[in-house]
Amino acid sequence: MRLCSTVCLLLLWTLPGQATETLHIDPRRSEASFSARLFWFRHVEGRMAEPQGQLQIDENGRARVTVRLDIASARMDNPRREAMLRSPEFFDSDRYPLIRFQSGQFPVSSLWQGGTIDGQLSMRGATHAVQFTLQPLRCDRQHISECLIRADGEVKRSAFGMDTYRLALGDDVKLSLTIGFRR
């Protein structure tokens, strides 16, 4: 009787519908970049290295992604701009050291076909709905951990309390995520 109970429990544990696959972001193969228009004709650009987070895929082919970016990793073309980026006028990294994105559920097929991901972006103590556009993957579905996922979006910096230098720096900030995963 005890053997039967143990076997039944093991079968229930491994039944489909109970599993969620989790892939972790590989920080060495991933980065986030951003750009904004400076003086109406030039763009300033920057990068944040080593994103953290995960992609969860459920048994119904639905996925969720979480991404965390450390503002201390932000790099621009000169140290003065990097210091300004971390200052209270922009990211205020002493008070808010991380940027977080949490997606809603989306079909995992969007990774190969392209599509959109809706979610919540949090930075500087504010959270707003954002949408990223996925570029279609061109790799083997069985080896997603070998793929690089590209997602692009845009936010208004003023929505997150970054409204200084409005005459010199545009309000629209383009965001791009290049994410590699590991199992």
CSV table of C-alpha atoms in Angstrom, one decimal:
chain,number,residue,atom,x,y,z
A,1,MET,CA,0.0,0.0,0.0
A,2,ARG,CA,2.8,2.4,0.9
A,3,LEU,CA,4.6,1.6,-2.4
A,4,CYS,CA,1.4,2.4,-4.3
A,5,SER,CA,1.0,5.7,-2.5
A,6,THR,CA,4.6,6.7,-3.3
A,7,VAL,CA,4.2,5.8,-7.0
A,8,CYS,CA,0.9,7.7,-7.2
A,9,LEU,CA,2.5,10.8,-5.7
A,10,LEU,CA,5.4,10.6,-8.1
A,11,LEU,CA,3.1,10.3,-11.0
A,12,LEU,CA,1.0,13.3,-9.9
A,13,TRP,CA,4.2,15.3,-9.4
A,14,THR,CA,5.4,14.7,-13.0
A,15,LEU,CA,2.0,15.1,-14.8
A,16,PRO,CA,1.8,17.7,-17.5
A,17,GLY,CA,0.3,21.0,-16.3
A,18,GLN,CA,2.5,21.1,-13.3
A,19,ALA,CA,5.7,22.2,-15.0
A,20,THR,CA,7.0,25.7,-15.8
A,21,GLU,CA,10.3,26.0,-17.5
A,22,THR,CA,12.5,28.8,-16.2
A,23,LEU,CA,15.4,30.2,-18.2
A,24,HIS,CA,17.6,32.7,-16.5
A,25,ILE,CA,19.1,35.8,-18.2
A,26,ASP,CA,22.7,35.2,-19.0
A,27,PRO,CA,24.2,38.6,-18.0
A,28,ARG,CA,27.4,38.1,-20.1
A,29,ARG,CA,25.4,37.7,-23.3
A,30,SER,CA,22.8,40.4,-22.5
A,31,GLU,CA,22.6,44.2,-22.4
A,32,ALA,CA,20.2,47.1,-22.5
A,33,SER,CA,20.7,50.2,-24.5
A,34,PHE,CA,19.0,53.6,-24.6
A,35,SER,CA,19.0,56.7,-26.7
A,36,ALA,CA,17.4,60.2,-26.6
A,37,ARG,CA,17.6,63.1,-29.0
A,38,LEU,CA,20.0,65.9,-28.0
A,39,PHE,CA,19.4,69.4,-29.5
A,40,TRP,CA,17.0,68.0,-32.2
A,41,PHE,CA,19.7,66.6,-34.5
A,42,ARG,CA,21.9,64.3,-32.5
A,43,HIS,CA,21.3,61.3,-30.2
A,44,VAL,CA,23.0,60.5,-27.0
A,45,GLU,CA,23.3,56.8,-26.3
A,46,GLY,CA,24.1,54.6,-23.4
A,47,ARG,CA,24.2,51.0,-22.3
A,48,MET,CA,23.5,49.0,-19.1
A,49,ALA,CA,25.4,45.8,-18.8
A,50,GLU,CA,24.6,42.5,-17.2
A,51,PRO,CA,20.8,42.5,-16.9
A,52,GLN,CA,19.3,40.0,-14.4
A,53,GLY,CA,16.0,38.2,-14.6
A,54,GLN,CA,14.2,35.2,-16.0
A,55,LEU,CA,11.8,33.9,-18.7
A,56,GLN,CA,9.1,31.5,-17.5
A,57,ILE,CA,7.2,29.4,-19.9
A,58,ASP,CA,4.2,27.5,-18.7
A,59,GLU,CA,2.7,24.2,-20.0
A,60,ASN,CA,0.1,26.2,-22.1
A,61,GLY,CA,2.7,28.0,-24.2
A,62,ARG,CA,2.4,31.3,-22.3
A,63,ALA,CA,5.5,33.2,-21.1
A,64,ARG,CA,6.4,35.9,-18.7
A,65,VAL,CA,9.7,37.8,-18.5
A,66,THR,CA,11.3,39.8,-15.7
A,67,VAL,CA,14.3,42.0,-16.2
A,68,ARG,CA,16.3,44.0,-13.7
A,69,LEU,CA,18.9,46.6,-14.7
A,70,ASP,CA,21.5,48.0,-12.3
A,71,ILE,CA,21.9,51.7,-12.9
A,72,ALA,CA,25.5,51.5,-11.6
A,73,SER,CA,26.3,49.5,-14.8
A,74,ALA,CA,25.2,52.4,-17.1
A,75,ARG,CA,27.9,53.6,-19.5
A,76,MET,CA,27.9,56.6,-21.9
A,77,ASP,CA,30.5,58.2,-24.1
A,78,ASN,CA,32.0,60.2,-21.3
A,79,PRO,CA,32.3,60.1,-17.5
A,80,ARG,CA,30.5,63.5,-17.1
A,81,ARG,CA,27.4,62.2,-18.8
A,82,GLU,CA,27.5,59.0,-16.8
A,83,ALA,CA,27.6,61.0,-13.5
A,84,MET,CA,24.7,63.2,-14.8
A,85,LEU,CA,22.7,60.0,-15.7
A,86,ARG,CA,23.1,58.7,-12.1
A,87,SER,CA,22.3,62.1,-10.5
A,88,PRO,CA,18.9,63.0,-8.8
A,89,GLU,CA,18.0,64.9,-12.0
A,90,PHE,CA,17.8,61.6,-14.0
A,91,PHE,CA,17.9,58.1,-12.6
A,92,ASP,CA,18.7,59.1,-9.0
A,93,SER,CA,20.6,55.9,-8.5
A,94,ASP,CA,21.3,56.5,-4.8
A,95,ARG,CA,17.6,56.2,-4.0
A,96,TYR,CA,16.5,54.0,-6.9
A,97,PRO,CA,19.4,51.7,-8.0
A,98,LEU,CA,17.4,49.4,-10.2
A,99,ILE,CA,15.1,49.5,-13.2
A,100,ARG,CA,12.6,46.7,-13.4
A,101,PHE,CA,10.4,45.3,-16.2
A,102,GLN,CA,7.7,42.7,-15.5
A,103,SER,CA,5.8,41.5,-18.5
A,104,GLY,CA,2.3,40.2,-18.6
A,105,GLN,CA,1.7,36.8,-20.1
A,106,PHE,CA,2.4,36.5,-23.8
A,107,PRO,CA,2.4,33.6,-26.3
A,108,VAL,CA,5.8,32.0,-26.4
A,109,SER,CA,5.3,31.7,-30.2
A,110,SER,CA,5.9,35.5,-30.3
A,111,LEU,CA,9.5,34.8,-29.7
A,112,TRP,CA,9.8,33.2,-33.1
A,113,GLN,CA,7.2,35.2,-35.0
A,114,GLY,CA,7.8,38.6,-33.5
A,115,GLY,CA,5.1,40.5,-31.7
A,116,THR,CA,4.6,42.7,-28.7
A,117,ILE,CA,5.1,42.3,-25.0
A,118,ASP,CA,3.1,44.5,-22.6
A,119,GLY,CA,4.3,45.0,-19.0
A,120,GLN,CA,5.1,47.4,-16.2
A,121,LEU,CA,8.4,49.4,-16.1
A,122,SER,CA,9.5,50.7,-12.8
A,123,MET,CA,12.2,53.3,-12.2
A,124,ARG,CA,12.7,56.3,-9.9
A,125,GLY,CA,9.8,55.2,-7.8
A,126,ALA,CA,7.2,55.3,-10.6
A,127,THR,CA,5.7,52.4,-12.5
A,128,HIS,CA,4.0,52.7,-15.9
A,129,ALA,CA,2.7,50.4,-18.6
A,130,VAL,CA,5.1,49.9,-21.5
A,131,GLN,CA,5.1,47.8,-24.7
A,132,PHE,CA,8.1,46.2,-26.3
A,133,THR,CA,8.3,44.9,-29.8
A,134,LEU,CA,10.0,41.6,-30.2
A,135,GLN,CA,12.1,40.9,-33.3
A,136,PRO,CA,11.6,37.4,-34.7
A,137,LEU,CA,14.1,34.8,-33.6
A,138,ARG,CA,16.1,32.9,-36.2
A,139,CYS,CA,17.2,29.9,-34.2
A,140,ASP,CA,16.2,26.4,-33.3
A,141,ARG,CA,13.1,26.3,-31.0
A,142,GLN,CA,14.7,23.4,-29.1
A,143,HIS,CA,17.7,25.5,-28.1
A,144,ILE,CA,16.2,28.8,-27.0
A,145,SER,CA,19.0,29.2,-24.5
A,146,GLU,CA,21.4,29.6,-27.5
A,147,CYS,CA,19.3,32.5,-29.0
A,148,LEU,CA,19.5,36.2,-28.5
A,149,ILE,CA,16.1,37.9,-28.1
A,150,ARG,CA,15.8,41.5,-29.2
A,151,ALA,CA,13.0,43.8,-27.9
A,152,ASP,CA,12.6,47.5,-28.6
A,153,GLY,CA,10.4,50.1,-26.9
A,154,GLU,CA,10.0,53.7,-26.1
A,155,VAL,CA,9.1,55.7,-22.9
A,156,LYS,CA,8.6,59.3,-22.0
A,157,ARG,CA,11.3,60.3,-19.5
A,158,SER,CA,9.0,62.9,-18.0
A,159,ALA,CA,6.6,60.1,-16.9
A,160,PHE,CA,9.3,58.9,-14.6
A,161,GLY,CA,10.1,62.3,-13.1
A,162,MET,CA,13.1,63.0,-15.4
A,163,ASP,CA,12.0,66.4,-16.8
A,164,THR,CA,15.2,68.5,-16.5
A,165,TYR,CA,17.0,69.8,-19.6
A,166,ARG,CA,13.8,69.8,-21.6
A,167,LEU,CA,15.1,72.3,-24.2
A,168,ALA,CA,18.2,70.3,-24.9
A,169,LEU,CA,17.1,66.7,-24.4
A,170,GLY,CA,14.0,65.1,-25.9
A,171,ASP,CA,11.4,63.4,-23.8
A,172,ASP,CA,11.2,60.2,-25.9
A,173,VAL,CA,13.8,57.6,-24.8
A,174,LYS,CA,14.3,54.5,-27.0
A,175,LEU,CA,15.0,51.3,-25.2
A,176,SER,CA,16.5,48.1,-26.7
A,177,LEU,CA,17.1,44.9,-24.8
A,178,THR,CA,19.3,42.1,-26.2
A,179,ILE,CA,18.8,39.1,-24.0
A,180,GLY,CA,20.5,35.7,-24.0
A,181,PHE,CA,19.3,32.9,-21.6
A,182,ARG,CA,20.8,30.0,-19.8
A,183,ARG,CA,19.0,27.0,-18.4
